[in-house]
Coordinates of C-alpha atoms and ligand atoms in Angstrom, one line a residue:
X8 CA -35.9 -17.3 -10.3
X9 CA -35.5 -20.8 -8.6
X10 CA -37.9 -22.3 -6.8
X11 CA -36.3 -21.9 -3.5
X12 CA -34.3 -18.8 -3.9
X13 CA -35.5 -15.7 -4.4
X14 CA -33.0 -13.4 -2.7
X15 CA -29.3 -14.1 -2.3
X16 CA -27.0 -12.3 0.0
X17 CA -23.3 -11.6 -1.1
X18 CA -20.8 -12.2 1.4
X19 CA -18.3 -10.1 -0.4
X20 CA -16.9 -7.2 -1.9
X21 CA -15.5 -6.1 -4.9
X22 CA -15.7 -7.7 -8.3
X23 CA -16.6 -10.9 -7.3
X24 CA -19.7 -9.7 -5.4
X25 CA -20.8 -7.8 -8.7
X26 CA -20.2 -11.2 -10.7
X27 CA -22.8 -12.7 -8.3
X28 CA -25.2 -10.1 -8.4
X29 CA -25.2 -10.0 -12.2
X30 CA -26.2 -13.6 -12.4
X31 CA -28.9 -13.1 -10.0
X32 CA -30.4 -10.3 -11.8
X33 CA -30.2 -12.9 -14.7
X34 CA -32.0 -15.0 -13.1
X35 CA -34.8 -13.0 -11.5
X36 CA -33.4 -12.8 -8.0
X37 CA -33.2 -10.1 -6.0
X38 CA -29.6 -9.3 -4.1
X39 CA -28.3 -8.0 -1.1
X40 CA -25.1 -6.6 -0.2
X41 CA -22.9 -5.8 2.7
X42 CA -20.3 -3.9 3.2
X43 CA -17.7 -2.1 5.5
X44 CA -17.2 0.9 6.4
X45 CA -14.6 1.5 3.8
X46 CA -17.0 0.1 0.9
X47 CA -20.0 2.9 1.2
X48 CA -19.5 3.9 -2.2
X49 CA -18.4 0.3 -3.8
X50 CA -20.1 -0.6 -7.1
X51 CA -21.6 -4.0 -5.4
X52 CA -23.1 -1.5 -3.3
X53 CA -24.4 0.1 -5.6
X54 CA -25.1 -2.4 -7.6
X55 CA -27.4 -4.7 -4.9
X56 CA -31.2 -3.9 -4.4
X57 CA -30.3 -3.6 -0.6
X58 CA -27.6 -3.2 1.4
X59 CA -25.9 -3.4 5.1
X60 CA -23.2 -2.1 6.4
X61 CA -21.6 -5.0 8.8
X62 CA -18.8 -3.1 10.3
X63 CA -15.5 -0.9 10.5
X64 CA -13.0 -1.5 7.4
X65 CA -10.2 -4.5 8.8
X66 CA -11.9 -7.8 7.1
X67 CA -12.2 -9.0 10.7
X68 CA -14.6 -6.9 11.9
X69 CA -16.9 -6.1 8.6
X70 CA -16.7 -9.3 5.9
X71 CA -15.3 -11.9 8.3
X72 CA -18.1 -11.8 10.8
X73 CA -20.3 -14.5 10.7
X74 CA -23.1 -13.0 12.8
X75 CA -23.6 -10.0 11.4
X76 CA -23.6 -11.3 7.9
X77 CA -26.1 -13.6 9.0
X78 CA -28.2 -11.0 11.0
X79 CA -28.2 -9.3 7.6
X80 CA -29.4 -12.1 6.1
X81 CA -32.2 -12.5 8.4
X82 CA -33.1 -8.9 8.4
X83 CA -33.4 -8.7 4.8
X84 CA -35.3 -11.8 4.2
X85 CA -32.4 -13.7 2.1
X86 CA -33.3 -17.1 0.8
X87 CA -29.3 -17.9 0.5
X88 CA -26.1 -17.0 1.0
X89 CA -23.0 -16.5 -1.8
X90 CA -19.7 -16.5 -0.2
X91 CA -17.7 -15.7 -3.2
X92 CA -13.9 -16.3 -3.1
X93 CA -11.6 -15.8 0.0
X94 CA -13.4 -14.9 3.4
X95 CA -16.0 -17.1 4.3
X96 CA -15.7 -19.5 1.2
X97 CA -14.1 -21.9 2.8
X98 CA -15.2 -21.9 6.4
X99 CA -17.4 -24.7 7.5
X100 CA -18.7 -23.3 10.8
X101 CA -20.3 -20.3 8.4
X102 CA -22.0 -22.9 6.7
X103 CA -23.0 -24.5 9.9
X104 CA -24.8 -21.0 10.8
X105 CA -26.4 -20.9 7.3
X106 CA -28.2 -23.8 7.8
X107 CA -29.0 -23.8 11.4
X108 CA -30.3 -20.6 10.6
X109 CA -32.2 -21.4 8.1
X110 CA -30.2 -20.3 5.2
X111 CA -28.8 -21.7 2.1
X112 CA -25.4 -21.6 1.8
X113 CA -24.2 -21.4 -2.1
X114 CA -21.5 -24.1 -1.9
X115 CA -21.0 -27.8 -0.8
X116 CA -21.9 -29.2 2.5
X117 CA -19.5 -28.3 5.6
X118 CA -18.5 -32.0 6.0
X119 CA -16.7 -31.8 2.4
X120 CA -15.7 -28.2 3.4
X121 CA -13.8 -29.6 6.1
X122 CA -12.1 -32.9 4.4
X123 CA -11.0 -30.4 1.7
X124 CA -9.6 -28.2 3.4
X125 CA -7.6 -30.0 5.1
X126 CA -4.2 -30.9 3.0
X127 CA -3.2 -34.3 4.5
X128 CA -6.9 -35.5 5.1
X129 CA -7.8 -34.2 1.3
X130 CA -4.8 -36.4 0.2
X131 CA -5.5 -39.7 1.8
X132 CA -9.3 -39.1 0.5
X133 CA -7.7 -39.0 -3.1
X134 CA -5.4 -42.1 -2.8
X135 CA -8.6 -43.5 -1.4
X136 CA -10.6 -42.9 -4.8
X137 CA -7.2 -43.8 -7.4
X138 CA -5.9 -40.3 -7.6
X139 CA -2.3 -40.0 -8.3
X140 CA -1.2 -37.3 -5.2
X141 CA 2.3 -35.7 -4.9
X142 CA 4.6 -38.7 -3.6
X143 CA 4.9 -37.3 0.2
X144 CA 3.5 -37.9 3.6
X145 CA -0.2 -38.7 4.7
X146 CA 0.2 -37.9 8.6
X147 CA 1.7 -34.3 10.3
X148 CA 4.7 -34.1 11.4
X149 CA 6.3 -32.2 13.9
X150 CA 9.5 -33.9 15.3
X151 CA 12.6 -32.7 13.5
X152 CA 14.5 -36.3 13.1
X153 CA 11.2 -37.7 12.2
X154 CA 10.7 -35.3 9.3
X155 CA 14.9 -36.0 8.3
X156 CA 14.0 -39.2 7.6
X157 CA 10.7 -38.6 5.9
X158 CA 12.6 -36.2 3.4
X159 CA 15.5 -38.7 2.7
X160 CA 12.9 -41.0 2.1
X161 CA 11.2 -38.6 -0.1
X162 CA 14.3 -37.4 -1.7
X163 CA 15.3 -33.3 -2.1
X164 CA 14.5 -31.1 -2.8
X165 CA 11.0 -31.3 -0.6
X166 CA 7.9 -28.4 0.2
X167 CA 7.2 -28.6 3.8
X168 CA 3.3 -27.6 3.4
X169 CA 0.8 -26.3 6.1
X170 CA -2.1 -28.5 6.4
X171 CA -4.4 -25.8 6.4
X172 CA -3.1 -23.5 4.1
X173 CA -4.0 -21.5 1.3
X174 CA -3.1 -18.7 -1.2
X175 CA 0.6 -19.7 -1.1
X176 CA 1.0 -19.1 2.1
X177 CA 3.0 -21.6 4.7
X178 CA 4.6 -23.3 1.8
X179 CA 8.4 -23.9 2.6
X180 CA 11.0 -25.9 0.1
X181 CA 14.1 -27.1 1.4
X182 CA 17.1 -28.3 -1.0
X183 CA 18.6 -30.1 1.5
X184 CA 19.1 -31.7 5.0
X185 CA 20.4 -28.9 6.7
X186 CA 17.6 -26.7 5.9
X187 CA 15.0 -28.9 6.8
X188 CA 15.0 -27.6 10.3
X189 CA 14.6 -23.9 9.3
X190 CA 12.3 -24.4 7.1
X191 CA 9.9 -26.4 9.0
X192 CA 10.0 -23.9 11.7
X193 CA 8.9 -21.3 9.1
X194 CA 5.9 -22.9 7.7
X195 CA 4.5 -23.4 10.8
X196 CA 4.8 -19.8 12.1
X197 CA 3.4 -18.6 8.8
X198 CA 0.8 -21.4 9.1
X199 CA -0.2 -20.4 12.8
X200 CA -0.4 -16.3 12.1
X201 CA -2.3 -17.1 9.0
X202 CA -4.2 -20.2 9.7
X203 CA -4.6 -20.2 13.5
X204 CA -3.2 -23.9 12.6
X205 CA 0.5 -25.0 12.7
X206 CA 0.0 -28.4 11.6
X207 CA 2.3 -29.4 8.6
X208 CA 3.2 -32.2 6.3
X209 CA 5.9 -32.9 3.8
X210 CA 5.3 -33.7 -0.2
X211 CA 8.3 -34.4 -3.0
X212 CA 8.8 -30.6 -4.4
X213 CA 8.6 -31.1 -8.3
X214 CA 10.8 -29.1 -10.4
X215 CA 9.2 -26.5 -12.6
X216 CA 5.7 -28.3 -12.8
X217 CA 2.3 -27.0 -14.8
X218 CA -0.6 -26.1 -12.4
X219 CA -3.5 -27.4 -14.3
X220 CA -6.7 -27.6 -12.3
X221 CA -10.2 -29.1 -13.3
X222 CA -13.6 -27.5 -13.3
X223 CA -16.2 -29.4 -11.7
X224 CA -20.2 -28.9 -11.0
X225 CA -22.3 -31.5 -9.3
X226 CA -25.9 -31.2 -8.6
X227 CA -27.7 -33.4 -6.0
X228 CA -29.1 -35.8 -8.4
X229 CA -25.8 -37.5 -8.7
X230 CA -24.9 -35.5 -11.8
X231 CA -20.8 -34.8 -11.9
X232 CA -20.0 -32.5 -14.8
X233 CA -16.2 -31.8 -15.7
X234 CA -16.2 -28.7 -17.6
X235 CA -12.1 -29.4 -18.1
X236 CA -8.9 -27.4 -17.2
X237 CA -7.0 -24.2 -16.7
X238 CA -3.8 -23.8 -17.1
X239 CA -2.5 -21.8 -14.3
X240 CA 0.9 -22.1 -14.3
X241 CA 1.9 -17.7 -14.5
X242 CA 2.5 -18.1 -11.2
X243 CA 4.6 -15.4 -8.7
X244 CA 5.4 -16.9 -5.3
X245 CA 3.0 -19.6 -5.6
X246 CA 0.1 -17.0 -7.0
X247 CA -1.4 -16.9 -9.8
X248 CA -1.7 -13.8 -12.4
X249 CA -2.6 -15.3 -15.5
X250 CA -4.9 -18.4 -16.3
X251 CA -6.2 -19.0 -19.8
X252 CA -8.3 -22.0 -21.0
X253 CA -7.8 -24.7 -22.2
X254 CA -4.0 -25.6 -21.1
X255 CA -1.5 -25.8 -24.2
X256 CA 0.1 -28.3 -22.6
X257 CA -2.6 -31.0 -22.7
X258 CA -3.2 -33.4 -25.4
X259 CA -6.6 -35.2 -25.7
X260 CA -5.2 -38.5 -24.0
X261 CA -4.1 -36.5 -20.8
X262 CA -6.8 -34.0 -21.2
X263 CA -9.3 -37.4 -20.7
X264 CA -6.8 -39.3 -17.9
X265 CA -7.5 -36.0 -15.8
X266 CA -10.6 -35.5 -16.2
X267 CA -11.7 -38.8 -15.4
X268 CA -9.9 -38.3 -12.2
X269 CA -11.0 -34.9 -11.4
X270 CA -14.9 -36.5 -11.7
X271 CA -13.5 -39.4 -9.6
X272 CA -12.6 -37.3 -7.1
X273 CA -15.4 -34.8 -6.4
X274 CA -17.4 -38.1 -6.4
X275 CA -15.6 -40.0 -3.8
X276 CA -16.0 -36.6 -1.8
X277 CA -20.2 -36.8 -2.9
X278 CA -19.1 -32.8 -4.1
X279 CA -22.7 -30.8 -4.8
X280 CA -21.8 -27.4 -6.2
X281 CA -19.1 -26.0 -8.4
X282 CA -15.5 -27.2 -7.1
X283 CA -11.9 -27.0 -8.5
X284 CA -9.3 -29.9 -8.4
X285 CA -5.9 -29.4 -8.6
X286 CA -2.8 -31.0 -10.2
X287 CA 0.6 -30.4 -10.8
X288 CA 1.8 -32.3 -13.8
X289 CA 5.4 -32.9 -14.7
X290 CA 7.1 -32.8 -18.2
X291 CA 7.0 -36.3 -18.6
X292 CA 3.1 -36.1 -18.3
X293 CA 2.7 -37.5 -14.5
X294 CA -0.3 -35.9 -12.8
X295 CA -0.7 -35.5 -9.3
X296 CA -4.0 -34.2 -7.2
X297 CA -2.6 -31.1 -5.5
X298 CA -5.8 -29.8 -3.7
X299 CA -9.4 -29.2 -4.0
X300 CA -11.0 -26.1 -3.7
X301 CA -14.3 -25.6 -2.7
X302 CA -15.9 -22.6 -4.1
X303 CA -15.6 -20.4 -6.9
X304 CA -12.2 -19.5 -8.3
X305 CA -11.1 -16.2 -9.4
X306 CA -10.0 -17.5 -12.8
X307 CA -13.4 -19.2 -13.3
X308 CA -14.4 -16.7 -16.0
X309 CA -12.1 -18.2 -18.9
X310 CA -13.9 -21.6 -18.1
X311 CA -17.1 -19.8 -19.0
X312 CA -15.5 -18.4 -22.0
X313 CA -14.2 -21.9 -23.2
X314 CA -17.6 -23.8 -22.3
X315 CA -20.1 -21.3 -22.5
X316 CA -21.3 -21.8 -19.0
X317 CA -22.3 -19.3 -16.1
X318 CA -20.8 -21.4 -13.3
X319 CA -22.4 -18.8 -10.6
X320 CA -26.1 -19.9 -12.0
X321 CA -25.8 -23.2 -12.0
X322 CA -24.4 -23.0 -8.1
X323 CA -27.3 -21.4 -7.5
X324 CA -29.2 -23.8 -9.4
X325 CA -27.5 -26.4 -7.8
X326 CA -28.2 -25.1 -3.9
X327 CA -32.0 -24.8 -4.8
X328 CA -32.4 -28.0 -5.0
X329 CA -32.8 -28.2 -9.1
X330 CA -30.7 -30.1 -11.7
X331 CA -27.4 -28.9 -13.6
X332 CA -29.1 -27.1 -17.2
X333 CA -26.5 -29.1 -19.3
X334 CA -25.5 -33.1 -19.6
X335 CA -21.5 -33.9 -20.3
X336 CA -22.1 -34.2 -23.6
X337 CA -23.1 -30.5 -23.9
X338 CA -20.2 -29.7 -22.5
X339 CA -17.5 -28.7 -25.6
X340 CA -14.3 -26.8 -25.3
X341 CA -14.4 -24.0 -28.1
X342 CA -11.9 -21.5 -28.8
X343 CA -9.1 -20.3 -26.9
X344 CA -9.4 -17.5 -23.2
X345 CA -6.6 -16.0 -21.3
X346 CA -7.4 -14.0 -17.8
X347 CA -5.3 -11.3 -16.4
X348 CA -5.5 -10.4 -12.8
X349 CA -5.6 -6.2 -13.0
X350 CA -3.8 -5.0 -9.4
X351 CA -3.0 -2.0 -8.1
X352 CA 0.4 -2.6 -7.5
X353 CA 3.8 -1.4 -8.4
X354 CA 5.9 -4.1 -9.7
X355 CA 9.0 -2.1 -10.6
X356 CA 8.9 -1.6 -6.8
X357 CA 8.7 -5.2 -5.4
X358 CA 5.2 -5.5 -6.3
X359 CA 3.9 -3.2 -3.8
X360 CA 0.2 -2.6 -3.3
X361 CA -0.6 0.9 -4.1
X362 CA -4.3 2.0 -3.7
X363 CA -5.5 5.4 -3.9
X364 CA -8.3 7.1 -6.2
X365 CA -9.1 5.8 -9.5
X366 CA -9.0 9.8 -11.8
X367 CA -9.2 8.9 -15.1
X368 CA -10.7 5.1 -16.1
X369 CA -10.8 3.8 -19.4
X370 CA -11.9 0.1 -19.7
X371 CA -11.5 -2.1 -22.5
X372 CA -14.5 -3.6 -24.6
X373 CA -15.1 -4.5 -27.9
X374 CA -15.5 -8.4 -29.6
X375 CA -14.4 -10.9 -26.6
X376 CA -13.4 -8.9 -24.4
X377 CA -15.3 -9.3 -20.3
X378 CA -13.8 -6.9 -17.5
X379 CA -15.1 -8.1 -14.0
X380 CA -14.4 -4.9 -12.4
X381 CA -15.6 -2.9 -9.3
X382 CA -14.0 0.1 -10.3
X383 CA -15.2 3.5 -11.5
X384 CA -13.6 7.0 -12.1
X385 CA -13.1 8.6 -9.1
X386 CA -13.4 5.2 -6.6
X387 CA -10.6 4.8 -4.6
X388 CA -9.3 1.4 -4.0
X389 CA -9.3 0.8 0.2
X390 CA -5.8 -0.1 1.2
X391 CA -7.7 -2.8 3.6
X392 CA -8.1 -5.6 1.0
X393 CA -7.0 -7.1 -1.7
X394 CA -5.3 -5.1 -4.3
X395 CA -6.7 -6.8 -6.9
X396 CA -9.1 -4.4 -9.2
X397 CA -10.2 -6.0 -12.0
X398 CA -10.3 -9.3 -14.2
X399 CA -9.5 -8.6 -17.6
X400 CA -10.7 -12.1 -19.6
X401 CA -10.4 -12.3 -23.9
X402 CA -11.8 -15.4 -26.0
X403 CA -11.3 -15.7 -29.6
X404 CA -11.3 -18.8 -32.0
X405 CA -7.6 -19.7 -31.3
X406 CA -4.6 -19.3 -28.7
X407 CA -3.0 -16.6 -31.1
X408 CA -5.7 -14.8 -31.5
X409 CA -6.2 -14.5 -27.5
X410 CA -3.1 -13.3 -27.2
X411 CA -3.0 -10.6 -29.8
X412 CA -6.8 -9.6 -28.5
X413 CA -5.2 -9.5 -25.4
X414 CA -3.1 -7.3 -26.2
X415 CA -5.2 -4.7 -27.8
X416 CA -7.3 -5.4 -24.6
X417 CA -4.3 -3.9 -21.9
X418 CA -3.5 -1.1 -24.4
X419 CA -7.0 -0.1 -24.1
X420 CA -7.0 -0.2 -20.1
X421 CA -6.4 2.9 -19.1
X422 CA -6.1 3.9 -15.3
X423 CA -4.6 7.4 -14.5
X424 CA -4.1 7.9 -10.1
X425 CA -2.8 5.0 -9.4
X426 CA 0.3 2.4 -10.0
X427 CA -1.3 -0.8 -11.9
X428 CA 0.4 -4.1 -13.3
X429 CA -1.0 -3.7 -16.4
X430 CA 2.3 -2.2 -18.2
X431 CA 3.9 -5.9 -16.5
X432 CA 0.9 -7.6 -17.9
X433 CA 1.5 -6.3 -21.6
X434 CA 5.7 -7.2 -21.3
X435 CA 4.4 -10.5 -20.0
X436 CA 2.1 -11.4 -23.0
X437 CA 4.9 -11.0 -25.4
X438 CA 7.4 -13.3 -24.0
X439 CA 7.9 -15.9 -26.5
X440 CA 7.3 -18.6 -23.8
X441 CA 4.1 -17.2 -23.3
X442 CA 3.5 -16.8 -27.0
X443 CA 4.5 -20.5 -27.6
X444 CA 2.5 -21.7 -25.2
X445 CA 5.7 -23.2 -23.4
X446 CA 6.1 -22.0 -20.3
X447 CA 5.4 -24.0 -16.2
X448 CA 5.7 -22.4 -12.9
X449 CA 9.2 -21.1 -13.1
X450 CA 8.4 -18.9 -15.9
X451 CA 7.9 -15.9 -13.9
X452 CA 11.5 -16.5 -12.6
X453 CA 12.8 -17.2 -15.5
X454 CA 11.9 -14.3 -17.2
X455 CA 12.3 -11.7 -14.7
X456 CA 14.5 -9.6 -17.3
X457 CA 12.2 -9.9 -20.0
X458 CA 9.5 -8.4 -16.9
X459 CA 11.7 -6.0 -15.9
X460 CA 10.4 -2.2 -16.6
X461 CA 12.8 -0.8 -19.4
X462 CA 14.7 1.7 -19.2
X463 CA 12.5 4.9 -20.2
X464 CA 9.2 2.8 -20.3
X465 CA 6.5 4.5 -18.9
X466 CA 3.4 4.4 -17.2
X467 CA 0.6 5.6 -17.9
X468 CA 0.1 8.1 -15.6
X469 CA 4.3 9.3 -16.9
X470 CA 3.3 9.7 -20.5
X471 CA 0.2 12.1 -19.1
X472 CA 3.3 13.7 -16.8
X473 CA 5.5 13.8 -20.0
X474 CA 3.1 15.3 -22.4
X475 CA 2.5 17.9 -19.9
X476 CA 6.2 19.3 -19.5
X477 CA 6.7 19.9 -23.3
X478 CA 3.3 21.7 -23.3
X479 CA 4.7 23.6 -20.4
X480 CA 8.3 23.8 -22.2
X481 CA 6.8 24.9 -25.3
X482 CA 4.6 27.6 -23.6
X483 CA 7.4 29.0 -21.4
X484 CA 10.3 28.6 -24.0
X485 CA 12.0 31.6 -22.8
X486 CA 12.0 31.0 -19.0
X487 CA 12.5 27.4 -19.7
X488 CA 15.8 27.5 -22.4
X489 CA 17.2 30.4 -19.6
X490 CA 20.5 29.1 -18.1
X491 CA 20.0 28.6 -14.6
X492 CA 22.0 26.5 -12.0
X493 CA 19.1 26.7 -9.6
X494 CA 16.8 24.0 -9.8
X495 CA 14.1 25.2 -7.9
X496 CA 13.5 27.6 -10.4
X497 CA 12.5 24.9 -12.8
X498 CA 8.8 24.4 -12.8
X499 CA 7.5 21.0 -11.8
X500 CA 7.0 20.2 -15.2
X501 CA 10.0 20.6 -16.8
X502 CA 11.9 19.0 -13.9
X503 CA 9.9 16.1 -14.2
X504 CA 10.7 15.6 -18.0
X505 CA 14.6 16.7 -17.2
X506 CA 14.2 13.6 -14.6
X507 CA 12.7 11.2 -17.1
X508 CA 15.5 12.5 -19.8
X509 CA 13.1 13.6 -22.2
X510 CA 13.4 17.1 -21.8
X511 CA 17.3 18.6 -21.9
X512 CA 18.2 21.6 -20.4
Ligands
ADP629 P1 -2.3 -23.0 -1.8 O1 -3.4 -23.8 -1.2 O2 -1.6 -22.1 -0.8 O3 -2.7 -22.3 -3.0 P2 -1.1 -25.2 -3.3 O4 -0.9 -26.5 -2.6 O5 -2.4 -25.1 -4.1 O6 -1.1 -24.0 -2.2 O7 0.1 -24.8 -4.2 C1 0.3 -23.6 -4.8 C2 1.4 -23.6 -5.8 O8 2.7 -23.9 -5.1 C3 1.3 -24.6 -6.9 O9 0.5 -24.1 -8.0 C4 2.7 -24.8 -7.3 O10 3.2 -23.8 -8.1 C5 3.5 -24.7 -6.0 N1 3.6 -26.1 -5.3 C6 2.8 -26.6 -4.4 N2 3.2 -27.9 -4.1 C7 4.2 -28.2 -4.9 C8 5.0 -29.3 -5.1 N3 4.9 -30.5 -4.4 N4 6.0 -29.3 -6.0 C9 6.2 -28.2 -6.8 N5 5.5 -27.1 -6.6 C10 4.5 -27.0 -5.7

């Protein structure tokens, strides 16, 4: 327990509120949850010593208001408030409300909140401190023939970016001139339906770049630890599905050049908390600050792996008012950790979420294997939220070994009910780029073949299907090898394995 926190209320769902909670049990400190109406029987639920229920299921009624979390906060007694990822991470006002109310807020103050998240004022606070940023503009701009000259200035092909935006979202590129126009105009409707904020600025769009993004944690006694990268360059429409740590595309030299800059920069910022800085690096080596992000990522876990830190204890840590536990020095990158984000989504079908109940579960374990999961047999996943399930993280002494223990990790996972990435995930691993360790942001694109569901590879739930039509084949052999032209005659099983072709007639 710390001195000033005994109870911490999770503003959030799903795995990330578990993560939280478990730290806090760690630590002695007593949790709350909330939830919507769709969450009742979630695990962080379960999980919390108390809970609320904030509203109906649509994130705007239930996890994105501010008031009741905060009257939940207030009615339970909680000393502080973790805002996990996504929601109300990011949102300076919340923090505002925390403290006005009395509250801690688990994060950095809402001054920094606000210069961060901001694109264009986040960039001219980085050229500010020395940080190489993506060649491009440092003002909006919303006149056509002003941005044509911008981007002949800049040189094509260009990414017309919303100021305020986040998760891949209002991003636009345009190759040329004549789509500038178009392009502009969608990244600003995109930006103002998801942002509420149609600003938007224009950056040099670098060809097939690594995303490799800093872990920082600073404490209020001027401590700035860099806890070094993640290579997040598995990327599909500018979002991320596998991160591992650290980046095999670093050497030492670079590895130090970045780092020095990522501690540069959360210091000219006066960051208190744990924080993530962005870069896009080229393949001759060039770094540029992409963004900062001022919370807790998703892929935070492989850091922990690699550095053998729990980043959620020492924010906590941090917010009451006590020192980092660790100096830089302590701070050694050992062995190798690869992330996968589990979703339930179909990607043989454009990727398309695809909740429903959770029948049969089977989660990986064994040596260096962590699943930060909220899901249990017989949960179903609410079509409200994100369809991400689980994490799926694997450590082991070297990159090779990651990858093969990854391996044996997604054969493992088993989840029978539902449509889940994890037969993409396993193709994905076994892509020599992947395997060499050579591979940027265009490597989803480049290997969409290689990603492509085989003919007669099955899920799952198909091989359950399968097995089931020769059982019922075998046990009806005489109704089932009768000629017959009429189909409906066939029972479901045995048209289902005539369908997949494993079954003749
Ligand atoms: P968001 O805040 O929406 O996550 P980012 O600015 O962090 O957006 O960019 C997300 C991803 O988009 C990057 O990881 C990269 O793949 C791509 N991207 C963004 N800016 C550029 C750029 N200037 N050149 C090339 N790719 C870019």
């Amino acid at each position: 327990m710390t001195k000033t926190i005994k109870k911490v209320l999770v503003a959030n769902r799903g795995e990330i509120a578990l993560r939280v909670m478990r730290s806090c049990y760690e630590m002695g400190i007593r949790t709350v949850a909330v939830f919507s109406e769709a969450d009742r029987s979630s695990r962080h639920v379960l999980y919390a010593d108390e809970a609320e229920c904030i509203g109906p299921a649509p994130s705007s009624e239930s996890y994105l208001r501010m008031d009741k979390i905060i009257e939940a906060a207030k009615k339970h007694g909680a000393d502080a408030i973790h805002p996990g990822y996504g929601f109300l991470s990011e949102n300076a006002e919340f923090a505002r409300m925390c403290a006005s109310e009395g509250i801690i807020f688990i994060g950095p103050s809402p001054e920094t909140m606000e210069a961060m998240g901001d694109k264009i004022r986040a960039r001219k606070t980085m050229m500010e401190a020395g940080v190489p940023v993506v060649p491009g503009l440092f003002e909006p701009v919303s006149d056509v023939a002003a941005a044509l000259e911008a981007c002949s200035r800049i040189a094509y092909p260009v990414i017309i970016k919303a100021s305020m935006g986040g998760g891949g979202k209002g991003m636009r590129v345009a190759a040329n001139a004549e789509e500038v126009e178009s392009m502009m105009a969608q990244a600003r409707s995109e930006a103002l339906s998801g942002f509420g904020d149609d600003t938007i600025y224009i950056e040099k769009y670098l060809q097939n770049p690594h995303h490799i993004e800093f872990q920082i944690l600073a404490d209020t006694y001027g401590n700035v630890l860099n806890l070094y990268e993640r290579e997040c360059s598995v990327q599909r429409r500018h979002q991320k599905i596998v991160e591992e740590s650290p980046s095999p595309f670093l050497d030492a030299s670079l590895r130090a050049k970045m780092a020095k800059a990522a501690v540069a920069a959360a210091r000219q910022v006066g960051y208190i908390g744990a924080g993530t800085i962005e870069f896009l690096v080229d393949d001759d080596r060039n770094f540029y600050f992409l963004e900062m992000n001022t919370r807790l990522q998703v892929e935070h876990p492989v850091t922990e792996f690699v550095c053998g830190v729990d980043i959620v204890k020492q924010q906590i840590l941090v917010a009451s008012g006590e020192p980092l536990s660790y100096k830089q020095d302590d701070i050694v990158q050992r062995g190798w950790a690869i992330e996968c984000r589990i979703c339930a989504e179909d990607c043989d079908n454009d990727f398309r979420p695809s909740p429903g109940l959770i029948q049969r579960l089977s989660e990986p374990n064994g040596a260096g294997v962590r699943v930060d999961s909220a899901a249990y047999q017989g949960y179903e996943i609410p079509i409200w939220y994100d369809p991400m399930i689980s994490k799926l993280i694997v450590c082991a002494s070297r990159r090779e070994y990651a990858i093969e223990r990854m391996r044996r990790a997604l054969y493992e996972y088993r989840v029978v009910g539902l449509t889940t990435n994890i037969q993409y995930l396993r193709r994905l691993i076994d892509i020599p780029a992947f395997k060499e360790g050579k591979y940027d942001t265009s490597f989803i694109e480049q290997n969409q073949d290689r990603l492509a569901a085989r003919q007669g590879y099955h899920t799952e739930a198909e091989d359950i299907a399968i097995i089931a039509s020769y059982m019922d084949y075998l046990m009806n052999f005489e109704e089932n090898t009768a000629q017959t032209d009429d189909d409906s005659a066939l029972s479901r099983w045995r048209a289902f394995g005539l369908q997949k072709g494993v079954l003749r007639v």
